[in-house]
PDB file of C-alpha atoms in Angstrom:
ATOM      1  CA  MET A   1      -4.144   5.362 -21.804  1.00 73.00           C
ATOM      2  CA  ARG A   2      -4.043   3.486 -25.065  1.00 81.00           C
ATOM      3  CA  GLN A   3      -4.497   5.394 -28.323  1.00 90.00           C
ATOM      4  CA  GLY A   4      -7.995   4.814 -29.716  1.00 92.00           C
ATOM      5  CA  LYS A   5      -8.930   2.247 -27.062  1.00 92.00           C
ATOM      6  CA  PRO A   6     -10.845   2.525 -23.788  1.00 92.00           C
ATOM      7  CA  PRO A   7      -8.855   2.740 -20.553  1.00 90.00           C
ATOM      8  CA  ARG A   8      -8.248  -0.452 -18.621  1.00 90.00           C
ATOM      9  CA  ILE A   9      -7.472  -1.193 -15.012  1.00 91.00           C
ATOM     10  CA  VAL A  10      -4.093  -2.838 -14.485  1.00 93.00           C
ATOM     11  CA  ALA A  11      -3.647  -2.586 -10.695  1.00 94.00           C
ATOM     12  CA  ILE A  12      -5.177  -1.421  -7.450  1.00 93.00           C
ATOM     13  CA  GLU A  13      -3.106   0.862  -5.215  1.00 92.00           C
ATOM     14  CA  LEU A  14      -3.517   0.878  -1.468  1.00 88.00           C
ATOM     15  CA  GLY A  15      -1.783   2.064   1.662  1.00 86.00           C
ATOM     16  CA  SER A  16      -0.923   5.275   3.464  1.00 87.00           C
ATOM     17  CA  ILE A  17       0.687   6.906   0.426  1.00 91.00           C
ATOM     18  CA  THR A  18      -2.427   6.326  -1.674  1.00 93.00           C
ATOM     19  CA  LEU A  19      -4.594   7.778   1.092  1.00 93.00           C
ATOM     20  CA  ALA A  20      -2.327  10.816   1.449  1.00 94.00           C
ATOM     21  CA  ARG A  21      -2.424  11.429  -2.315  1.00 95.00           C
ATOM     22  CA  ARG A  22      -6.206  11.728  -2.085  1.00 95.00           C
ATOM     23  CA  LEU A  23      -5.688  14.684   0.227  1.00 96.00           C
ATOM     24  CA  GLY A  24      -3.506  16.476  -2.341  1.00 95.00           C
ATOM     25  CA  THR A  25      -0.083  16.623  -3.939  1.00 94.00           C
ATOM     26  CA  TRP A  26       1.751  17.903  -0.887  1.00 96.00           C
ATOM     27  CA  PRO A  27       0.429  15.272   1.581  1.00 95.00           C
ATOM     28  CA  GLY A  28       1.153  12.535  -0.975  1.00 94.00           C
ATOM     29  CA  ARG A  29       4.761  13.625  -1.452  1.00 95.00           C
ATOM     30  CA  TRP A  30       5.288  14.083   2.277  1.00 95.00           C
ATOM     31  CA  MET A  31       3.962  10.592   3.078  1.00 91.00           C
ATOM     32  CA  ALA A  32       6.062   8.993   0.324  1.00 92.00           C
ATOM     33  CA  GLN A  33       9.210  10.721   1.610  1.00 93.00           C
ATOM     34  CA  LEU A  34       8.450   9.764   5.200  1.00 89.00           C
ATOM     35  CA  ALA A  35       7.795   6.129   4.269  1.00 86.00           C
ATOM     36  CA  ALA A  36      11.010   5.951   2.216  1.00 88.00           C
ATOM     37  CA  LYS A  37      13.034   7.542   5.012  1.00 88.00           C
ATOM     38  CA  LEU A  38      11.698   5.225   7.709  1.00 80.00           C
ATOM     39  CA  GLY A  39      11.303   2.024   5.729  1.00 78.00           C
ATOM     40  CA  GLY A  40      13.710   2.299   2.820  1.00 80.00           C
ATOM     41  CA  LYS A  41      13.257   3.142  -0.831  1.00 84.00           C
ATOM     42  CA  ARG A  42      10.856   0.245  -1.522  1.00 81.00           C
ATOM     43  CA  HIS A  43       8.348   1.758   0.921  1.00 82.00           C
ATOM     44  CA  GLY A  44       8.320   5.103  -0.917  1.00 87.00           C
ATOM     45  CA  GLU A  45       5.747   3.841  -3.425  1.00 88.00           C
ATOM     46  CA  PRO A  46       2.157   2.743  -2.774  1.00 88.00           C
ATOM     47  CA  HIS A  47       1.384  -0.964  -2.706  1.00 87.00           C
ATOM     48  CA  ARG A  48       0.084  -2.206  -6.054  1.00 90.00           C
ATOM     49  CA  ILE A  49      -1.876  -5.384  -6.585  1.00 92.00           C
ATOM     50  CA  ALA A  50      -2.308  -6.529 -10.178  1.00 93.00           C
ATOM     51  CA  TRP A  51      -5.895  -6.501 -11.427  1.00 94.00           C
ATOM     52  CA  HIS A  52      -5.729 -10.162 -12.471  1.00 94.00           C
ATOM     53  CA  LYS A  53      -5.285 -11.025  -8.760  1.00 94.00           C
ATOM     54  CA  VAL A  54      -8.809  -9.704  -7.930  1.00 94.00           C
ATOM     55  CA  LYS A  55     -11.114 -12.585  -6.951  1.00 94.00           C
ATOM     56  CA  ASP A  56     -14.304 -10.790  -5.904  1.00 94.00           C
ATOM     57  CA  ILE A  57     -15.605  -7.243  -5.666  1.00 93.00           C
ATOM     58  CA  GLY A  58     -18.315  -6.425  -3.140  1.00 93.00           C
ATOM     59  CA  VAL A  59     -18.251  -4.374   0.049  1.00 94.00           C
ATOM     60  CA  ASP A  60     -14.688  -5.666   0.352  1.00 92.00           C
ATOM     61  CA  ILE A  61     -12.330  -6.569  -2.469  1.00 91.00           C
ATOM     62  CA  GLU A  62     -10.822 -10.045  -2.284  1.00 93.00           C
ATOM     63  CA  PHE A  63      -7.429 -10.806  -3.820  1.00 92.00           C
ATOM     64  CA  ASP A  64      -5.645 -14.009  -4.717  1.00 93.00           C
ATOM     65  CA  ILE A  65      -2.344 -13.163  -2.996  1.00 90.00           C
ATOM     66  CA  ASP A  66      -0.376 -14.329   0.016  1.00 87.00           C
ATOM     67  CA  VAL A  67      -0.249 -11.176   2.142  1.00 80.00           C
ATOM     68  CA  ARG A  68       2.712 -12.573   4.099  1.00 79.00           C
ATOM     69  CA  ARG A  69       4.822 -12.294   0.930  1.00 81.00           C
ATOM     70  CA  THR A  70       4.142  -8.538   0.642  1.00 80.00           C
ATOM     71  CA  THR A  71       5.187  -5.479   2.649  1.00 77.00           C
ATOM     72  CA  ILE A  72       1.601  -4.302   3.142  1.00 77.00           C
ATOM     73  CA  PHE A  73       1.723  -4.764   6.918  1.00 77.00           C
ATOM     74  CA  ALA A  74       5.289  -3.491   7.418  1.00 76.00           C
ATOM     75  CA  TRP A  75       4.122  -0.438   9.430  1.00 74.00           C
ATOM     76  CA  GLN A  76       1.948  -2.563  11.695  1.00 78.00           C
ATOM     77  CA  ASP A  77       4.808  -5.000  12.257  1.00 81.00           C
ATOM     78  CA  TRP A  78       7.200  -2.143  13.034  1.00 79.00           C
ATOM     79  CA  LEU A  79       4.743  -0.566  15.513  1.00 81.00           C
ATOM     80  CA  ARG A  80       4.162  -3.938  17.200  1.00 86.00           C
ATOM     81  CA  ASP A  81       7.891  -4.623  17.571  1.00 88.00           C
ATOM     82  CA  HIS A  82       9.138  -1.137  18.499  1.00 85.00           C
ATOM     83  CA  VAL A  83       6.232   0.578  20.279  1.00 88.00           C
ATOM     84  CA  ILE A  84       3.457  -1.742  21.455  1.00 89.00           C
ATOM     85  CA  GLY A  85       5.907  -4.450  22.515  1.00 87.00           C
ATOM     86  CA  ARG A  86       7.618  -2.011  24.887  1.00 87.00           C
ATOM     87  CA  ILE A  87       4.451  -1.049  26.733  1.00 89.00           C
ATOM     88  CA  PRO A  88       4.363  -2.834  30.089  1.00 89.00           C
ATOM     89  CA  GLY A  89       1.586  -5.407  30.170  1.00 83.00           C
ATOM     90  CA  ALA A  90       0.963  -5.289  26.425  1.00 71.00           C
TER      91      ALA A  90
END
């Protein structure tokens, strides 16, 4: 908050930690600790995308980012490599 000025949006948070925080303080802390333990310290915080990267807001929000340069899909990649990839016929 800025003194004497209206609030402004600076970023959008997304991911499992953000979702868990919506369920309460305890689930948010638990998810952050789990993510940091399994993925390292950098995964202990929710993903943030700067507001100036927003291209369009509708049913979906479009961003001007290269998702391959982020860690947004790290959990999916880990599951693919360590779980799904080991299932016979997958």
